[in-house]
PDB file of C-alpha atoms in Angstrom:
ATOM      1  CA  MET Z   1     -16.789  13.882   4.254  1.00  0.00           C
ATOM      2  CA  PHE Z   2     -16.088  14.800   7.916  1.00  0.00           C
ATOM      3  CA  ASP Z   3     -13.500  14.852  10.744  1.00  0.00           C
ATOM      4  CA  GLY Z   4     -10.672  12.699   9.491  1.00  0.00           C
ATOM      5  CA  ILE Z   5     -12.784  10.576   7.187  1.00  0.00           C
ATOM      6  CA  SER Z   6     -12.117  11.630   3.620  1.00  0.00           C
ATOM      7  CA  GLU Z   7     -14.449  10.942   0.748  1.00  0.00           C
ATOM      8  CA  ASP Z   8     -11.790   8.568  -0.586  1.00  0.00           C
ATOM      9  CA  SER Z   9     -11.820   6.505   2.590  1.00  0.00           C
ATOM     10  CA  ALA Z  10     -13.210   3.061   1.934  1.00  0.00           C
ATOM     11  CA  ASP Z  11     -13.132   2.223   5.627  1.00  0.00           C
ATOM     12  CA  VAL Z  12     -15.671   4.593   7.159  1.00  0.00           C
ATOM     13  CA  VAL Z  13     -16.938   1.757   9.326  1.00  0.00           C
ATOM     14  CA  GLY Z  14     -13.453   0.930  10.569  1.00  0.00           C
ATOM     15  CA  VAL Z  15     -12.675   4.518  11.548  1.00  0.00           C
ATOM     16  CA  LEU Z  16     -15.951   4.931  13.415  1.00  0.00           C
ATOM     17  CA  THR Z  17     -15.615   1.541  15.077  1.00  0.00           C
ATOM     18  CA  GLU Z  18     -12.232   2.635  16.445  1.00  0.00           C
ATOM     19  CA  ARG Z  19     -13.804   5.835  17.770  1.00  0.00           C
ATOM     20  CA  ILE Z  20     -16.600   3.885  19.447  1.00  0.00           C
ATOM     21  CA  GLU Z  21     -14.153   1.485  21.054  1.00  0.00           C
ATOM     22  CA  ALA Z  22     -12.020   4.393  22.310  1.00  0.00           C
ATOM     23  CA  ARG Z  23     -15.060   6.223  23.682  1.00  0.00           C
ATOM     24  CA  PHE Z  24     -16.433   3.250  25.622  1.00  0.00           C
ATOM     25  CA  GLY Z  25     -13.084   1.642  26.459  1.00  0.00           C
ATOM     26  CA  MET Z  26     -13.943  -1.797  25.088  1.00  0.00           C
ATOM     27  CA  GLY Z  27     -14.098  -3.715  21.833  1.00  0.00           C
ATOM     28  CA  MET Z  28     -17.216  -3.581  19.703  1.00  0.00           C
ATOM     29  CA  ASP Z  29     -18.148  -7.197  20.505  1.00  0.00           C
ATOM     30  CA  GLN Z  30     -17.883  -6.488  24.246  1.00  0.00           C
ATOM     31  CA  LEU Z  31     -19.944  -3.316  23.886  1.00  0.00           C
ATOM     32  CA  LYS Z  32     -22.652  -5.135  21.926  1.00  0.00           C
ATOM     33  CA  ALA Z  33     -22.768  -7.866  24.575  1.00  0.00           C
ATOM     34  CA  ALA Z  34     -23.001  -5.279  27.373  1.00  0.00           C
ATOM     35  CA  VAL Z  35     -25.830  -3.456  25.608  1.00  0.00           C
ATOM     36  CA  ALA Z  36     -27.663  -6.725  24.920  1.00  0.00           C
ATOM     37  CA  ALA Z  37     -27.362  -7.693  28.602  1.00  0.00           C
ATOM     38  CA  ALA Z  38     -28.535  -4.327  29.949  1.00  0.00           C
ATOM     39  CA  PRO Z  39     -29.993  -2.114  27.194  1.00  0.00           C
ATOM     40  CA  THR Z  40     -31.203   0.593  29.579  1.00  0.00           C
ATOM     41  CA  ALA Z  41     -28.012   0.816  31.652  1.00  0.00           C
ATOM     42  CA  ASN Z  42     -26.310   3.246  29.257  1.00  0.00           C
ATOM     43  CA  PRO Z  43     -28.664   4.818  26.700  1.00  0.00           C
ATOM     44  CA  ASP Z  44     -25.739   6.423  24.850  1.00  0.00           C
ATOM     45  CA  ALA Z  45     -24.078   3.048  24.338  1.00  0.00           C
ATOM     46  CA  THR Z  46     -27.385   1.521  23.258  1.00  0.00           C
ATOM     47  CA  ASP Z  47     -27.903   4.245  20.651  1.00  0.00           C
ATOM     48  CA  VAL Z  48     -24.335   3.942  19.343  1.00  0.00           C
ATOM     49  CA  VAL Z  49     -24.584   0.153  19.035  1.00  0.00           C
ATOM     50  CA  LYS Z  50     -27.925   0.425  17.216  1.00  0.00           C
ATOM     51  CA  TRP Z  51     -26.591   2.955  14.706  1.00  0.00           C
ATOM     52  CA  HIS Z  52     -23.291   1.122  14.301  1.00  0.00           C
ATOM     53  CA  ASN Z  53     -25.242  -2.009  13.359  1.00  0.00           C
ATOM     54  CA  LEU Z  54     -27.220   0.030  10.816  1.00  0.00           C
ATOM     55  CA  LEU Z  55     -23.955   1.470   9.482  1.00  0.00           C
ATOM     56  CA  VAL Z  56     -22.408  -2.000   9.079  1.00  0.00           C
ATOM     57  CA  GLU Z  57     -25.553  -3.155   7.281  1.00  0.00           C
ATOM     58  CA  ALA Z  58     -25.441  -0.141   4.952  1.00  0.00           C
ATOM     59  CA  GLN Z  59     -21.758  -0.793   4.211  1.00  0.00           C
ATOM     60  CA  SER Z  60     -22.583  -4.400   3.249  1.00  0.00           C
ATOM     61  CA  VAL Z  61     -25.355  -3.220   0.930  1.00  0.00           C
ATOM     62  CA  LEU Z  62     -22.949  -0.731  -0.641  1.00  0.00           C
ATOM     63  CA  GLU Z  63     -20.269  -3.372  -1.204  1.00  0.00           C
ATOM     64  CA  ARG Z  64     -22.766  -5.731  -2.881  1.00  0.00           C
ATOM     65  CA  ALA Z  65     -24.046  -2.910  -5.087  1.00  0.00           C
ATOM     66  CA  GLU Z  66     -20.494  -1.965  -6.084  1.00  0.00           C
ATOM     67  CA  ASP Z  67     -19.663  -5.585  -6.904  1.00  0.00           C
ATOM     68  CA  ASP Z  68     -22.793  -5.889  -9.047  1.00  0.00           C
ATOM     69  CA  LEU Z  69     -21.983  -2.658 -10.874  1.00  0.00           C
ATOM     70  CA  LEU Z  70     -18.383  -3.668 -11.496  1.00  0.00           C
ATOM     71  CA  ALA Z  71     -19.466  -7.043 -12.883  1.00  0.00           C
ATOM     72  CA  ALA Z  72     -21.971  -5.343 -15.191  1.00  0.00           C
ATOM     73  CA  LEU Z  73     -19.435  -2.767 -16.382  1.00  0.00           C
ATOM     74  CA  GLN Z  74     -16.929  -5.494 -17.262  1.00  0.00           C
ATOM     75  CA  THR Z  75     -19.423  -7.009 -19.705  1.00  0.00           C
ATOM     76  CA  GLN Z  76     -20.491  -3.704 -21.269  1.00  0.00           C
ATOM     77  CA  PRO Z  77     -19.349  -2.380 -24.589  1.00  0.00           C
ATOM     78  CA  SER Z  78     -18.371   1.292 -24.697  1.00  0.00           C
ATOM     79  CA  GLU Z  79     -21.933   2.454 -24.012  1.00  0.00           C
ATOM     80  CA  VAL Z  80     -23.686   1.761 -20.683  1.00  0.00           C
ATOM     81  CA  ASP Z  81     -27.185   0.269 -20.908  1.00  0.00           C
ATOM     82  CA  ASP Z  82     -30.178   1.115 -18.705  1.00  0.00           C
ATOM     83  CA  PRO Z  83     -29.871  -1.866 -16.326  1.00  0.00           C
ATOM     84  CA  THR Z  84     -26.241  -0.956 -15.662  1.00  0.00           C
ATOM     85  CA  MET Z  85     -27.216   2.665 -15.098  1.00  0.00           C
ATOM     86  CA  GLY Z  86     -29.775   1.380 -12.601  1.00  0.00           C
ATOM     87  CA  LEU Z  87     -26.959  -0.404 -10.765  1.00  0.00           C
ATOM     88  CA  ALA Z  88     -25.001   2.874 -10.686  1.00  0.00           C
ATOM     89  CA  HIS Z  89     -28.000   4.600  -9.118  1.00  0.00           C
ATOM     90  CA  ARG Z  90     -28.221   1.766  -6.583  1.00  0.00           C
ATOM     91  CA  VAL Z  91     -24.564   2.382  -5.650  1.00  0.00           C
ATOM     92  CA  ASN Z  92     -25.257   6.112  -5.227  1.00  0.00           C
ATOM     93  CA  ALA Z  93     -28.245   5.412  -2.979  1.00  0.00           C
ATOM     94  CA  ALA Z  94     -26.182   2.956  -0.910  1.00  0.00           C
ATOM     95  CA  VAL Z  95     -23.408   5.534  -0.470  1.00  0.00           C
ATOM     96  CA  THR Z  96     -25.957   8.086   0.692  1.00  0.00           C
ATOM     97  CA  ALA Z  97     -27.472   5.666   3.212  1.00  0.00           C
ATOM     98  CA  ARG Z  98     -24.067   4.622   4.521  1.00  0.00           C
ATOM     99  CA  ASP Z  99     -22.855   8.218   4.841  1.00  0.00           C
ATOM    100  CA  GLY Z 100     -26.050   9.297   6.597  1.00  0.00           C
ATOM    101  CA  ARG Z 101     -25.705   6.522   9.150  1.00  0.00           C
ATOM    102  CA  ALA Z 102     -22.028   7.373   9.600  1.00  0.00           C
ATOM    103  CA  MET Z 103     -23.010  10.972  10.344  1.00  0.00           C
ATOM    104  CA  VAL Z 104     -25.461   9.803  13.007  1.00  0.00           C
ATOM    105  CA  VAL Z 105     -22.768   7.653  14.661  1.00  0.00           C
ATOM    106  CA  ARG Z 106     -20.352  10.573  14.576  1.00  0.00           C
ATOM    107  CA  TRP Z 107     -22.995  12.853  16.134  1.00  0.00           C
ATOM    108  CA  LEU Z 108     -23.712  10.298  18.865  1.00  0.00           C
ATOM    109  CA  LEU Z 109     -20.006  10.115  19.708  1.00  0.00           C
ATOM    110  CA  ASP Z 110     -19.529  13.892  19.947  1.00  0.00           C
ATOM    111  CA  PRO Z 111     -20.628  15.183  23.370  1.00  0.00           C
ATOM    112  CA  ASN Z 112     -20.429  18.785  22.110  1.00  0.00           C
ATOM    113  CA  ALA Z 113     -22.393  18.223  18.915  1.00  0.00           C
ATOM    114  CA  PRO Z 114     -25.064  20.787  18.072  1.00  0.00           C
ATOM    115  CA  GLY Z 115     -28.371  19.918  19.669  1.00  0.00           C
ATOM    116  CA  LYS Z 116     -26.969  17.952  22.588  1.00  0.00           C
ATOM    117  CA  LYS Z 117     -26.999  20.705  25.209  1.00  0.00           C
ATOM    118  CA  ASP Z 118     -30.094  22.725  24.425  1.00  0.00           C
ATOM    119  CA  LEU Z 119     -33.875  22.512  24.514  1.00  0.00           C
ATOM    120  CA  ALA Z 120     -33.907  20.015  21.642  1.00  0.00           C
ATOM    121  CA  ALA Z 121     -31.617  17.717  23.633  1.00  0.00           C
ATOM    122  CA  GLU Z 122     -33.949  17.876  26.619  1.00  0.00           C
ATOM    123  CA  ARG Z 123     -36.904  16.963  24.418  1.00  0.00           C
ATOM    124  CA  LEU Z 124     -34.962  14.100  22.868  1.00  0.00           C
ATOM    125  CA  ALA Z 125     -34.078  12.785  26.319  1.00  0.00           C
ATOM    126  CA  ARG Z 126     -37.781  12.730  27.196  1.00  0.00           C
ATOM    127  CA  LEU Z 127     -38.467  10.553  24.142  1.00  0.00           C
ATOM    128  CA  ARG Z 128     -36.152   7.790  25.346  1.00  0.00           C
ATOM    129  CA  PRO Z 129     -37.910   4.566  26.316  1.00  0.00           C
ATOM    130  CA  ARG Z 130     -39.234   4.642  29.854  1.00  0.00           C
ATOM    131  CA  THR Z 131     -38.659   1.942  32.403  1.00  0.00           C
ATOM    132  CA  GLY Z 132     -42.172   2.198  33.797  1.00  0.00           C
ATOM    133  CA  PRO Z 133     -45.559   3.547  32.801  1.00  0.00           C
ATOM    134  CA  ALA Z 134     -45.716   7.263  32.064  1.00  0.00           C
ATOM    135  CA  VAL Z 135     -49.249   7.584  33.421  1.00  0.00           C
ATOM    136  CA  GLN Z 136     -51.325   5.794  36.002  1.00  0.00           C
ATOM    137  CA  THR Z 137     -52.465   2.504  34.510  1.00  0.00           C
ATOM    138  CA  SER Z 138     -55.164   1.542  37.001  1.00  0.00           C
ATOM    139  CA  ALA Z 139     -58.353   3.321  37.963  1.00  0.00           C
ATOM    140  CA  PRO Z 140     -58.012   5.545  41.026  1.00  0.00           C
ATOM    141  CA  ASN Z 141     -59.707   4.354  44.203  1.00  0.00           C
ATOM    142  CA  ARG Z 142     -62.915   6.339  44.823  1.00  0.00           C
ATOM    143  CA  PRO Z 143     -64.885   6.320  48.040  1.00  0.00           C
ATOM    144  CA  ALA Z 144     -68.141   4.396  47.840  1.00  0.00           C
ATOM    145  CA  GLY Z 145     -71.020   6.529  46.613  1.00  0.00           C
ATOM    146  CA  SER Z 146     -68.921   9.159  44.855  1.00  0.00           C
ATOM    147  CA  THR Z 147     -69.436   9.772  41.178  1.00  0.00           C
ATOM    148  CA  ALA Z 148     -66.875  10.512  38.529  1.00  0.00           C
ATOM    149  CA  PRO Z 149     -66.814  14.106  37.243  1.00  0.00           C
ATOM    150  CA  ALA Z 150     -68.050  13.042  33.785  1.00  0.00           C
ATOM    151  CA  THR Z 151     -71.022  11.278  35.361  1.00  0.00           C
ATOM    152  CA  ALA Z 152     -71.835  14.369  37.416  1.00  0.00           C
ATOM    153  CA  TRP Z 153     -71.611  16.531  34.299  1.00  0.00           C
ATOM    154  CA  ARG Z 154     -73.964  14.216  32.388  1.00  0.00           C
ATOM    155  CA  SER Z 155     -76.426  14.215  35.298  1.00  0.00           C
ATOM    156  CA  ALA Z 156     -76.424  18.006  35.452  1.00  0.00           C
ATOM    157  CA  ARG Z 157     -76.955  18.254  31.701  1.00  0.00           C
ATOM    158  CA  ALA Z 158     -79.850  15.763  31.755  1.00  0.00           C
ATOM    159  CA  ALA Z 159     -81.557  17.753  34.505  1.00  0.00           C
ATOM    160  CA  ARG Z 160     -81.822  20.870  32.306  1.00  0.00           C
TER     161      ARG Z 160
END
């Protein structure tokens, strides 16, 4: 698959968890608690925790799908039926989801990953949740007797 995680590795989550803990200098439970207490304090940590949770969820789905497939295969004669083939497809989809989430976690952990130091990275940074309103949320104060530009435009148009 990628960087020290072979396709044979059954513990993708474990390897990435170790990398996360090394990167942030604390255990996963501590990191999750820190992010829950102050989600905007470290956006990188918040992103990693979010995607790690999604990765753990995907791994659980994969394990259940594999267990279901194994149970079905143990009851099959030499030929696999359609429901069992459906379980095999479910396992493949779960592997794909888990591996995709693992790739996102790996990308988040790599400070030199493609796209982190260019125009795309700047745009991504602008998409992060804001702490305050992006635009003025109240009407501007106008001196008494002044009209808004749209009102002036309508008045000029009506006079024609």
